[in-house]
Coordinates of C-alpha atoms in Angstrom, one line a residue:
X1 CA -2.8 -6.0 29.4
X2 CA -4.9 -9.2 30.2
X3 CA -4.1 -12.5 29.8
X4 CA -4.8 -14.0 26.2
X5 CA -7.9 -16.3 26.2
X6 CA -7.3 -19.4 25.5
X7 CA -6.6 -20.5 21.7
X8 CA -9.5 -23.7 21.8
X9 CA -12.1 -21.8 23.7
X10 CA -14.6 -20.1 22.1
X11 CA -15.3 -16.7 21.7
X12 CA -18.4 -14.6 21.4
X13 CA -19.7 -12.4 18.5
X14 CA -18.9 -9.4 20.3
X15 CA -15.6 -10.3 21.0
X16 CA -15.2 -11.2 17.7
X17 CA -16.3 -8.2 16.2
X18 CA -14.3 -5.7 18.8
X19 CA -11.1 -7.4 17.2
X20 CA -12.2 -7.2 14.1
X21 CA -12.9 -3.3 15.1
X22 CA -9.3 -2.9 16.4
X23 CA -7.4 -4.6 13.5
X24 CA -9.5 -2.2 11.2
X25 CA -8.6 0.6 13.1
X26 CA -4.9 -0.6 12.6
X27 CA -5.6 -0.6 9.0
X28 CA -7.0 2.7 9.0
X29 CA -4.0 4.2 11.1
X30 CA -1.3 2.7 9.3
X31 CA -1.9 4.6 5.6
X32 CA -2.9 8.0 7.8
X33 CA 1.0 7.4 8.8
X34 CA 1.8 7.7 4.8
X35 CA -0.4 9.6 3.6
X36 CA -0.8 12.3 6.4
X37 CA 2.5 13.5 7.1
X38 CA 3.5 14.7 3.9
X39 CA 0.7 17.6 4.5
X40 CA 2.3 18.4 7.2
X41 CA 5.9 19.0 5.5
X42 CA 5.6 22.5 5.4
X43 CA 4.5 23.4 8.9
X44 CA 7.5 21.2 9.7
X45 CA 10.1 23.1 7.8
X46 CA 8.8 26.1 9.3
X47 CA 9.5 24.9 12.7
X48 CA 12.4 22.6 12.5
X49 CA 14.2 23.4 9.6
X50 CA 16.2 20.7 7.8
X51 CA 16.9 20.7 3.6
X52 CA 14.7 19.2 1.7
X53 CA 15.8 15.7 0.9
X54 CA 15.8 15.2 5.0
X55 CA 12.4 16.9 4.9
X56 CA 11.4 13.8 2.3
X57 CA 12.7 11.3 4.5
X58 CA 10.0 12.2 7.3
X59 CA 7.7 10.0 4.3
X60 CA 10.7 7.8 3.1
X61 CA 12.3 6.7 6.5
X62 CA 8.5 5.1 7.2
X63 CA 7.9 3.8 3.8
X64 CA 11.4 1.8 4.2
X65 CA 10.7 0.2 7.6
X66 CA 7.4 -0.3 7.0
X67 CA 8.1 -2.5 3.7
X68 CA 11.6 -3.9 4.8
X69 CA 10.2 -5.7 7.8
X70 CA 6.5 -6.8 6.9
X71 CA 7.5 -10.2 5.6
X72 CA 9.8 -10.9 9.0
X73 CA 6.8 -9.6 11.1
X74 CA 4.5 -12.2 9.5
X75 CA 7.2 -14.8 10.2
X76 CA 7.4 -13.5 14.3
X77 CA 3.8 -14.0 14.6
X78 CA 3.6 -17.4 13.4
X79 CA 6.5 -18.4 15.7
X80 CA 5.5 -16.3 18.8
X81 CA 2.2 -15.4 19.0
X82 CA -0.4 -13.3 16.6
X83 CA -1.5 -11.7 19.7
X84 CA 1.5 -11.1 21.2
X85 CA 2.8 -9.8 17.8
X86 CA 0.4 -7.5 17.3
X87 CA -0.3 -5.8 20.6
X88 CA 3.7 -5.5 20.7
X89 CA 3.4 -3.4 17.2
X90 CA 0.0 -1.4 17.6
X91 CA 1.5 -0.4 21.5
X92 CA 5.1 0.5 19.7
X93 CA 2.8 2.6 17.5
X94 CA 1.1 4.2 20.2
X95 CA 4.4 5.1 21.9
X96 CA 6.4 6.2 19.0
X97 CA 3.8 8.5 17.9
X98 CA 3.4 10.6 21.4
X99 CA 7.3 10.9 20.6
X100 CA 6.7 11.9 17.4
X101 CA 4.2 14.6 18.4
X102 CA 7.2 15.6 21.3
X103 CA 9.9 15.4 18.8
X104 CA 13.0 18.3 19.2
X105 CA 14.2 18.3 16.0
X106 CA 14.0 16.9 12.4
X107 CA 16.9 14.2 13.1
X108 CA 14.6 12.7 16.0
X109 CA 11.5 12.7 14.0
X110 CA 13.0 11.3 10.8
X111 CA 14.8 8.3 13.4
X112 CA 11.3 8.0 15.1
X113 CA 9.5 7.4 11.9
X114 CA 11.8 4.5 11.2
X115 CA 10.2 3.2 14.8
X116 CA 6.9 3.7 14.0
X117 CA 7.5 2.2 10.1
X118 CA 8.5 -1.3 12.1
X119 CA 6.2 -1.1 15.0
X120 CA 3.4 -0.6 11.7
X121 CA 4.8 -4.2 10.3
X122 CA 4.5 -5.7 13.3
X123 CA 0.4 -4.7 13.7
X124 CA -0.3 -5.1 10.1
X125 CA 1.0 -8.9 10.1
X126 CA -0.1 -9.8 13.6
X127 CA -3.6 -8.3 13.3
X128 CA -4.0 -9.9 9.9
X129 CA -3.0 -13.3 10.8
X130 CA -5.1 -13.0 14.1
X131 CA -8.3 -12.5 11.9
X132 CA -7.5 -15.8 9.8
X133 CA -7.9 -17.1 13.4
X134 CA -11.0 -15.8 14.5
X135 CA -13.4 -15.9 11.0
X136 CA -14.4 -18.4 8.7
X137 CA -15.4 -19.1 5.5
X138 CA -18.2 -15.9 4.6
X139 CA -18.0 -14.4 7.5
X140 CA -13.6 -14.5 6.9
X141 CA -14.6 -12.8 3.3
X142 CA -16.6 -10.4 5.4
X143 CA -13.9 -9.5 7.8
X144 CA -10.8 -9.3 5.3
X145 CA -13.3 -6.6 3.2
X146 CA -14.2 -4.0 6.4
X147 CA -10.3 -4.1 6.7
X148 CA -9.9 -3.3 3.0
X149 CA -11.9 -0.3 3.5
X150 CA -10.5 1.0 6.6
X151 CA -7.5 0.6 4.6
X152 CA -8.2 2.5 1.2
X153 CA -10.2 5.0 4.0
X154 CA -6.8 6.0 5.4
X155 CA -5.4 6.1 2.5
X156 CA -7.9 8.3 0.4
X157 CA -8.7 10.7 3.3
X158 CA -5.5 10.5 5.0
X159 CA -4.2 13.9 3.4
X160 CA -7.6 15.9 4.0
X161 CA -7.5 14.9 7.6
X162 CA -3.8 15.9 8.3
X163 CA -4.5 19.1 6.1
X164 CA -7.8 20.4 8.8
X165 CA -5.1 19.1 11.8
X166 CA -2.5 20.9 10.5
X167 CA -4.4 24.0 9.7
X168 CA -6.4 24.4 12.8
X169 CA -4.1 22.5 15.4
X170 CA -0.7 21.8 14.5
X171 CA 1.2 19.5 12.3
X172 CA 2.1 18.0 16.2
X173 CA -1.7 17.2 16.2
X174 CA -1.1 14.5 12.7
X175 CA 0.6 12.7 14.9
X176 CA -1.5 12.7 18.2
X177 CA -4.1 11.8 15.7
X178 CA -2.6 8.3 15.4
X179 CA -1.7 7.7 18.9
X180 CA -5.6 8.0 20.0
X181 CA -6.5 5.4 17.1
X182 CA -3.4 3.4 18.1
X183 CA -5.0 3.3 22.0
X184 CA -8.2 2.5 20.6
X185 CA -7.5 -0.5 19.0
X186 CA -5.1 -1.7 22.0
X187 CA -7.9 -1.2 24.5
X188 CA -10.8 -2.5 22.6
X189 CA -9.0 -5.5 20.8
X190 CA -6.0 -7.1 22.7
X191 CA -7.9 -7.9 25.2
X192 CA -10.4 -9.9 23.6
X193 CA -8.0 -11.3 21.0
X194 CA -6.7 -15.1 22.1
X195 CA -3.1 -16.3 21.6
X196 CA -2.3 -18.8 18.7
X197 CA 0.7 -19.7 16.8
X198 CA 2.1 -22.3 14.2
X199 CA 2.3 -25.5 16.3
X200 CA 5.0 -26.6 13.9
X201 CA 7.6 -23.8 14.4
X202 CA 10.3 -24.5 15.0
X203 CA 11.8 -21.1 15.9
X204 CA 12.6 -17.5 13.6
X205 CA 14.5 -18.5 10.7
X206 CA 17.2 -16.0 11.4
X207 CA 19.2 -16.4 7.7
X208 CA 15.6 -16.1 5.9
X209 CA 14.8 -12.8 8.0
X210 CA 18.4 -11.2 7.6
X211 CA 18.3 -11.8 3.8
X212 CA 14.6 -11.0 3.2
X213 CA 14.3 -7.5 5.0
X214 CA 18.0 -6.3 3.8
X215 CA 16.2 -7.5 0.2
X216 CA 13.3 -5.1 0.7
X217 CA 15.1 -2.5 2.1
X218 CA 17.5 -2.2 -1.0
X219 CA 14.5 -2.4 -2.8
X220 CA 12.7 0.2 -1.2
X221 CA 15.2 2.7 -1.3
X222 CA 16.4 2.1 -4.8
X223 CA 11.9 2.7 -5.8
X224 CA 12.3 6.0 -3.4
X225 CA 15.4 7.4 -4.6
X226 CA 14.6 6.8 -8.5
X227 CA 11.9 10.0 -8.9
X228 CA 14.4 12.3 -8.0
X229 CA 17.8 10.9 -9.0
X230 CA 16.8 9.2 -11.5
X231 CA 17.4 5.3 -12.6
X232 CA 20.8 5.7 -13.9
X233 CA 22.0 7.3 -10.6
X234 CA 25.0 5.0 -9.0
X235 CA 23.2 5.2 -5.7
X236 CA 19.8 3.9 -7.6
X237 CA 21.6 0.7 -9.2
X238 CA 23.4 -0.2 -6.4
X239 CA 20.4 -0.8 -4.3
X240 CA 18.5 -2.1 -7.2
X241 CA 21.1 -4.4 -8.4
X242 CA 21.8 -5.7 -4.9
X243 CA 18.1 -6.1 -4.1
X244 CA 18.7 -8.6 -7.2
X245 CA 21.7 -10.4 -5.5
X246 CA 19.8 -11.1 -1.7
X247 CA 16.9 -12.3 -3.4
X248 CA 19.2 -14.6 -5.4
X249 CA 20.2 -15.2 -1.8
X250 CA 17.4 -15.6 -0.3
X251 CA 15.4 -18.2 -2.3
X252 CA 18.6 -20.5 -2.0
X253 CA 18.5 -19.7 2.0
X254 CA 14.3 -20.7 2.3
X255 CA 15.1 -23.9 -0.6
X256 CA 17.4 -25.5 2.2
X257 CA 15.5 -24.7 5.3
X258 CA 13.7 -26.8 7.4
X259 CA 10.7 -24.7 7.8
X260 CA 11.4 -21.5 5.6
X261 CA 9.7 -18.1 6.7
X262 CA 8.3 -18.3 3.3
X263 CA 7.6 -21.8 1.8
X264 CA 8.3 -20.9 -2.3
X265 CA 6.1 -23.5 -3.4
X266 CA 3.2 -21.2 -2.8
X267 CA 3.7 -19.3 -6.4
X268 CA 3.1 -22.9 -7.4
X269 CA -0.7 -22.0 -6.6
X270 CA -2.4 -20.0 -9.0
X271 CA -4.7 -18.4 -6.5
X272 CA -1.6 -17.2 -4.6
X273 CA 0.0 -15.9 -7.4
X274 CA -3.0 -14.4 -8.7
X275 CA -3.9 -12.4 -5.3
X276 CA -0.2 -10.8 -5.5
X277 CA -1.0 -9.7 -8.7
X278 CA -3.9 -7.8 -7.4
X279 CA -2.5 -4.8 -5.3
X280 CA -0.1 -4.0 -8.3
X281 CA -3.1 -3.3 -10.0
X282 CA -4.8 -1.5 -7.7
X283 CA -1.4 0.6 -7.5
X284 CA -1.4 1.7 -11.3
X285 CA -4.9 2.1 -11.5
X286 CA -6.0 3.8 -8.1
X287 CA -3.1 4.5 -5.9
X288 CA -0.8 7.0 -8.2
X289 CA -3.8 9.0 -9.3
X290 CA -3.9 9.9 -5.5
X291 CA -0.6 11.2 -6.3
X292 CA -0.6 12.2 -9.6
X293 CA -4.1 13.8 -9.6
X294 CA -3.8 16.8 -7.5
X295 CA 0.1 18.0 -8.9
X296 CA -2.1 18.2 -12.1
X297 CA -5.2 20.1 -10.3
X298 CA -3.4 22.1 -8.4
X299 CA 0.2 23.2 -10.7
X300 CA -1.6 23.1 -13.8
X301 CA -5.1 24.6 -13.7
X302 CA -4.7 26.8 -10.3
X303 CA -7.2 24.6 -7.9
X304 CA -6.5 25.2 -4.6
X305 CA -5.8 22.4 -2.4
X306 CA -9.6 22.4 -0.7
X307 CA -10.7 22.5 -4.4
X308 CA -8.7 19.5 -5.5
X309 CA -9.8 17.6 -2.4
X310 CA -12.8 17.6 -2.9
X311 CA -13.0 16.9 -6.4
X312 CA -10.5 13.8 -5.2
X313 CA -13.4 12.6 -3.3
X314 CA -14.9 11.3 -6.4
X315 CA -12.0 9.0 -6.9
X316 CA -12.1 7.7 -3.1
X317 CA -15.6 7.5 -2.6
X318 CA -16.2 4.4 -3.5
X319 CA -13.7 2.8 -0.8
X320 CA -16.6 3.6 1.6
X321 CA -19.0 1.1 0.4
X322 CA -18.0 -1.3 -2.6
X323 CA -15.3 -3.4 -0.7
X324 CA -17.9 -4.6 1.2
X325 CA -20.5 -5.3 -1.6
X326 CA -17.9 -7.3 -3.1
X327 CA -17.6 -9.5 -0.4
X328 CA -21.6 -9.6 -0.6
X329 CA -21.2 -11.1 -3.9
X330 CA -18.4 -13.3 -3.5
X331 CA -20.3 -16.3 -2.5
X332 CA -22.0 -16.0 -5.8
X333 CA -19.3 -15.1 -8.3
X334 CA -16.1 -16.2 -8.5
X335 CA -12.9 -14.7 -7.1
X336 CA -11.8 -14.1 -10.3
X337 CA -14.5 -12.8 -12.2
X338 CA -15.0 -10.1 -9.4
X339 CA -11.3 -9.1 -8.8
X340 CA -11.0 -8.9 -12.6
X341 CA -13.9 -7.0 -13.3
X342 CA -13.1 -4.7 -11.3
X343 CA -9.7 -3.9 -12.6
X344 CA -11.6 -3.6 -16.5
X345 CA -13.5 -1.1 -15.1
X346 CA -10.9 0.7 -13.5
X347 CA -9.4 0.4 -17.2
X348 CA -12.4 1.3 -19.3
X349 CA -12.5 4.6 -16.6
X350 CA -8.5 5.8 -17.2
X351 CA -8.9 5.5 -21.0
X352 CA -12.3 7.6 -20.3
X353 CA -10.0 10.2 -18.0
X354 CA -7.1 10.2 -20.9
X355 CA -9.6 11.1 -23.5
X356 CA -11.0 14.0 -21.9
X357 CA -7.4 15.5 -20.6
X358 CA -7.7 19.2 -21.7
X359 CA -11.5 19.3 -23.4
X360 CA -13.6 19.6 -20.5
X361 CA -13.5 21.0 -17.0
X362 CA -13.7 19.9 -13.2
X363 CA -17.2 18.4 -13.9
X364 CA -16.6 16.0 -16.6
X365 CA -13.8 14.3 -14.1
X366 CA -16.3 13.3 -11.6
X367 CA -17.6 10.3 -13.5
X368 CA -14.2 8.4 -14.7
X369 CA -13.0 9.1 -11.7
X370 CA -16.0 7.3 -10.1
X371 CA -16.2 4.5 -12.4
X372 CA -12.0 4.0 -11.8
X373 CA -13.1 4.3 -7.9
X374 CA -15.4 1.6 -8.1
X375 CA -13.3 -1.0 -10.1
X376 CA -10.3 -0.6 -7.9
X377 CA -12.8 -0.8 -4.4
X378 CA -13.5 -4.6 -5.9
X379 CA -10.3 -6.2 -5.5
X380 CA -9.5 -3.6 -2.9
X381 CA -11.7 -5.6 -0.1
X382 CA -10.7 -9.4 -1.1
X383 CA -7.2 -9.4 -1.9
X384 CA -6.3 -9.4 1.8
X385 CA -8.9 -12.1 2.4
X386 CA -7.7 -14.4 -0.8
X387 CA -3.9 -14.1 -0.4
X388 CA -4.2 -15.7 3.4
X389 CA -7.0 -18.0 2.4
X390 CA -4.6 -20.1 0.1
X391 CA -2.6 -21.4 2.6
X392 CA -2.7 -23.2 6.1
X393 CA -4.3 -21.1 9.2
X394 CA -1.0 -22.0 10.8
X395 CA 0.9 -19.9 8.7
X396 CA -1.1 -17.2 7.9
X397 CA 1.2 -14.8 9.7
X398 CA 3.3 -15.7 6.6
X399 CA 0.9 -15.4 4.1
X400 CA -0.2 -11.8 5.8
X401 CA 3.6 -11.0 5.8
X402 CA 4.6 -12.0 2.1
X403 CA 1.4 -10.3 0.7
X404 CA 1.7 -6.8 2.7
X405 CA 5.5 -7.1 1.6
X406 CA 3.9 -7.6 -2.2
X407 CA 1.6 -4.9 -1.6
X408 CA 4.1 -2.2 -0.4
X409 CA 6.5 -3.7 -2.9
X410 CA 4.4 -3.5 -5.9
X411 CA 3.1 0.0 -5.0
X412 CA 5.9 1.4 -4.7
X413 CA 6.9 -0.2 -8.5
X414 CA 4.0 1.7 -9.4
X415 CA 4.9 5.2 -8.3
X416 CA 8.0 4.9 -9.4
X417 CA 7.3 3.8 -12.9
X418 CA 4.7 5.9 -13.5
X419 CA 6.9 9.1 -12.5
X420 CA 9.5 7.6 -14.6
X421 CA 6.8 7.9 -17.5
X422 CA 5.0 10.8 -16.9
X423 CA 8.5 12.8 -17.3
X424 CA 9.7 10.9 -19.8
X425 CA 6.2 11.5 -21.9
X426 CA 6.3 15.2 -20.6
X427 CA 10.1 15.1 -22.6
X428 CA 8.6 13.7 -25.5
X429 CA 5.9 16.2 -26.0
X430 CA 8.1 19.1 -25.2
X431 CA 10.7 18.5 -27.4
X432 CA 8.2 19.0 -30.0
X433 CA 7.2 22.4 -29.3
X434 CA 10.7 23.9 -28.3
X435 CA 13.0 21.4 -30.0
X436 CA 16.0 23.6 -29.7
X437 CA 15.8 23.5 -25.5
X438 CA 18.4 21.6 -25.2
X439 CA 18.8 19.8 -21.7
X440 CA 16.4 22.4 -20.4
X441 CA 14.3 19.9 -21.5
X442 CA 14.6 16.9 -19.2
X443 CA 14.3 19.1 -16.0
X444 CA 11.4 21.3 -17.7
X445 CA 9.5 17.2 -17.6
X446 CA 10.7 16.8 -14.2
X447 CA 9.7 20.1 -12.8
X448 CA 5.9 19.6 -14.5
X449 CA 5.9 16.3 -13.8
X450 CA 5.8 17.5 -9.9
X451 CA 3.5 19.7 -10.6
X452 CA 6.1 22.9 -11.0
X453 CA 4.4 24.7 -14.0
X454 CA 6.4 28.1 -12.7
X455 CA 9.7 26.8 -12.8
X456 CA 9.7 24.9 -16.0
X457 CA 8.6 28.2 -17.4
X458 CA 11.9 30.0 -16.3
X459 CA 13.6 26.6 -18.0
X460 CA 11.9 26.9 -21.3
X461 CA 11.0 31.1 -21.8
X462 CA 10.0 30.9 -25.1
X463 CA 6.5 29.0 -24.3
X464 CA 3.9 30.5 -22.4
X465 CA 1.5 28.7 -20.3
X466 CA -0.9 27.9 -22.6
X467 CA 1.4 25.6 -24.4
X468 CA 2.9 23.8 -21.3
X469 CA -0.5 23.0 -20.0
X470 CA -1.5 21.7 -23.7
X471 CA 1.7 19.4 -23.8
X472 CA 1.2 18.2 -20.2
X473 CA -2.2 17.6 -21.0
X474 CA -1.1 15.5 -24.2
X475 CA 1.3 13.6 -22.2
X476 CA -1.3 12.7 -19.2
X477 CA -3.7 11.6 -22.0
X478 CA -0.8 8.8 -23.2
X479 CA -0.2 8.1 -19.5
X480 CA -3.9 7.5 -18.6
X481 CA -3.9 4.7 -21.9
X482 CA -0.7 3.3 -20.9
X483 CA -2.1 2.5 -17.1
X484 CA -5.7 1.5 -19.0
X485 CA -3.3 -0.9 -20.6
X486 CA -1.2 -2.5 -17.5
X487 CA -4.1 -2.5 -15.6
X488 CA -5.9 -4.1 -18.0
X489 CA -3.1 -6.6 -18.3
X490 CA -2.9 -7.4 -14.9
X491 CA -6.9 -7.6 -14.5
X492 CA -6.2 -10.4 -17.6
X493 CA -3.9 -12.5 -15.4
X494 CA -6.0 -12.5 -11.9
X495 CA -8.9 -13.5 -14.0
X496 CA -7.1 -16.8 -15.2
X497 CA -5.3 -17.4 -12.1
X498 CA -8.0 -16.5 -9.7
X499 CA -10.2 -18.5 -11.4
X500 CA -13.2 -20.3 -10.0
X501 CA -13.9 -19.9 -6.5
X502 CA -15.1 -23.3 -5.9
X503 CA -11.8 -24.7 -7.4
X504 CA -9.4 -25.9 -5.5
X505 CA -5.8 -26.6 -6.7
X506 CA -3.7 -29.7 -5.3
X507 CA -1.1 -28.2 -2.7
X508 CA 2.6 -28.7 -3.5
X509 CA 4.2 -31.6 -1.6
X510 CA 6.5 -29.0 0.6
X511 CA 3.2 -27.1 2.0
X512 CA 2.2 -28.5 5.2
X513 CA -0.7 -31.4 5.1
X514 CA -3.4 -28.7 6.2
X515 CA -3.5 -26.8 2.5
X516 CA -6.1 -28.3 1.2
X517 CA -7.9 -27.6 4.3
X518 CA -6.9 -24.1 4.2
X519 CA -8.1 -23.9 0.4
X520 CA -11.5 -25.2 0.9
X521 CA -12.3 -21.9 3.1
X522 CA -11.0 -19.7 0.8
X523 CA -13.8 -17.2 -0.6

């Protein structure tokens, strides 16, 4: 690797632009790591074996290392380096997935995607602090929105692309997928990326790391077990309930410390506040559709999965092209007004979705799912950009680390709840047509909420399909006005707390003196 350039000497577009290419192509590799693998299940089992809750965990055991440690990484590359942090996470990436693609058996795989899931922190939070470093002002806007696509890019295509590798090349080939993106970024971007740090650290605040990642960890299981235990399960509270406790614990451990990994009078800024609100709405608007879309297409009305694809397509689309007019327009309207708008469309295009459920075919879905597409690309390209923007350049490893803990955080709230609710709706409808079902009821939901339209048949005999797809479609119609209704909530509050983009709030007295500094270049 070459030595890091100098943090005061200045670098050239080119340079610029190769990191910016290699962070994005971080954030493009890191969601194909979600997204992908679960495609690839199947071929898995086939080859490996293992039951399937340890066939789950080859998408859990990520999701939980990824989320746990994104606020510590942020921390680490404030204290020892952006750079460093970074091209130690997108190399670990590298590394782990060639082991990934080599792995034995399901054990190793399932311990290997915990590696990867940290090595992913690592290059999210060093990559995005090291772009606060190297943009400014419009051009920062600019930079923080091609990341937001590559992002929602790996996210919306992930599964297509692991489906073709799987198909023609082996689910191995998912994995060796990632490792040549991975080696891409290293080779292109580290070297041109220079060094820079918090000048005020004063080493890792050990207590504040302990308490935060065992926090999100708890939390993350207790959000990944829920779907398929259930909330009541002991296992479910106990993780819940003592994610409660060490965040008890952990705001009293950053209120004492001399320079906390995350300084708590941030949610004293509005903007801040306002940009965390912005991924949970993206979540219930844009990100469970990805999931709950295709169980309906596919168990319900018999698509295939190359037909549900590419009827998905209308619903990702948009990530191509409007995070990046958005940051086109962000000089000219405020933060708010965009972010917000966005997420009313998004809105106005589920209630459009829930009305149609069950009246019109494949067609008629193309242009909600567009119009909810396009709201959530808006806030999709800035939040990244506004939730660093608020707060010193020093710390922006922090800022990077508290809002991809946020994002993970909140989307995994999102999936949960809305599995919670489609099942519980699903309940609701179904006891109406065969109230005398008993608690063949409650697993009928859960099997249809999955998508399982064969097996809740066997639970409930006496209604055909016919009537299982018209009280599924029922329940999806309430579900779609429920998330109109959150979403529309949430685009509410980013509105008043985003605000004006030329605003800028006084910076609480334990933020460091360079806030308002740090404010004024926010988009």
């Amino acid at each position: 690797m070459s030595v890091s350039l100098p943090a005061d000497r200045p670098v050239g577009r080119l340079d610029r632009y190769l990191v910016l290419g290699a962070v994005s192509l971080a954030g493009l590799v890191l969601p194909l790591s979600f997204t992908g693998p679960p495609v690839a299940i199947p071929a898995i089992a086939a080859e490996l074996g293992g039951s399937p809750v340890a066939l789950n965990w080859i998408t859990n055991a990520f999701m939980l290392a990824f989320g746990s440690c994104l606020m510590a990484a942020g921390t680490l590359a404030d204290t020892y380096g952006r750079k460093r942090t970074f091209a130690t996470g997108i190399l670990a990436y590298a590394l782990v997935s060639l082991l990934l693609a080599l792995a034995p058996n399901l054990l190793a795989l399932n311990l290997l995607r915990l590696l990867q899931g940290v090595a992913a922190a690592l290059a999210l939070a060093g990559g995005n602090a090291a772009l606060s470093q190297e943009f400014h002002g419009p051009a920062r806007i600019r930079a923080f929105s091609l990341l937001g696509t590559a992002f929602g890019i790996g996210l919306a295509f992930g599964p297509s692309l692991a489906g073709w590798l799987v198909q023609s090349q082996g689910w191995r080939a998912v994995f060796l997928s990632s490792l040549a993106i991975a080696v891409l970024a290293s080779a292109f971007g580290v070297p041109r990326m220079r060094e820079s740090r918090d000048p005020e650290a004063r080493g890792l605040d050990w207590p504040g790391c302990f308490s935060s990642t065992a926090m999100l960890s708890l939390l993350t299981t207790g959000l990944l077990l829920a779907p398929e235990r259930g909330w009541s399960d002991p296992w479910v509270l106990a993780a819940l309930i003592g994610a409660l406790a060490l965040l008890a614990l952990f705001v009293r451990v950053e209120t004492r410390a001399a320079r906390p990994m995350l300084d708590l009078s941030l949610f004293r800024l509005p903007r801040f506040v306002g940009a965390q609100l912005l991924p949970i709405g993206t979540g219930f608007a844009y990100l469970v559709l990805i999931i709950v879309l295709p169980l309906r297409l596919i168990g319900l009305h018999g698509y295939s999965a190359i037909e549900a694809g590419a009827l998905m397509m209308a619903l990702s689309a948009p990530m191509l092209l409007v995070p990046f007019a958005a940051a086109l327009l962000s000089h000219r309207l405020a933060a708010g007004v965009l972010c917000g708008g966005g997420l009313w469309l998004a809105a106005a295009g589920l209630v459009w979705l829930g009305a149609i459920a069950g009246q019109a075919g494949a067609a008629a879905l193309v242009a909600p799912l567009l119009l909810i597409g396009t709201g959530a690309a808006v806030p999709w390209g800035l939040m990244d950009g506004l939730a660093i923007s608020v707060v010193p350049k020093e710390r922006a490893g922090m800022a990077a680390g508290v809002f991809g803990a946020s994002r993970v955080s909140g989307e995994g709230i999102a999936i949960a709840v809305v599995a919670a609710a489609l099942a519980g709706l699903l309940q609701w409808q179904l006891r109406a047509l065969a109230p005398d079902a008993g608690a063949a009821l409650g697993q009928a939901a859960q099997r249809l909420a999955t998508g399982d339209a064969a097996h809740a048949r066997e639970l409930l005999p006496g209604l055909d399909a016919a009537a299982l797809r018209h009280g599924y479609e029922r329940a999806f119609a309430w579900l779609m006005y429920l998330l109109a209704a959150v979403t529309a909530a949430i685009a509410w509050g980013a509105y008043a707390l985003l605000g004006d983009a030329s605003a800028h709030e006084a910076t609480p007295q334990s933020a460091t003196s360079h806030a308002g500094a740090a404010c004024a270049d926010a988009p």
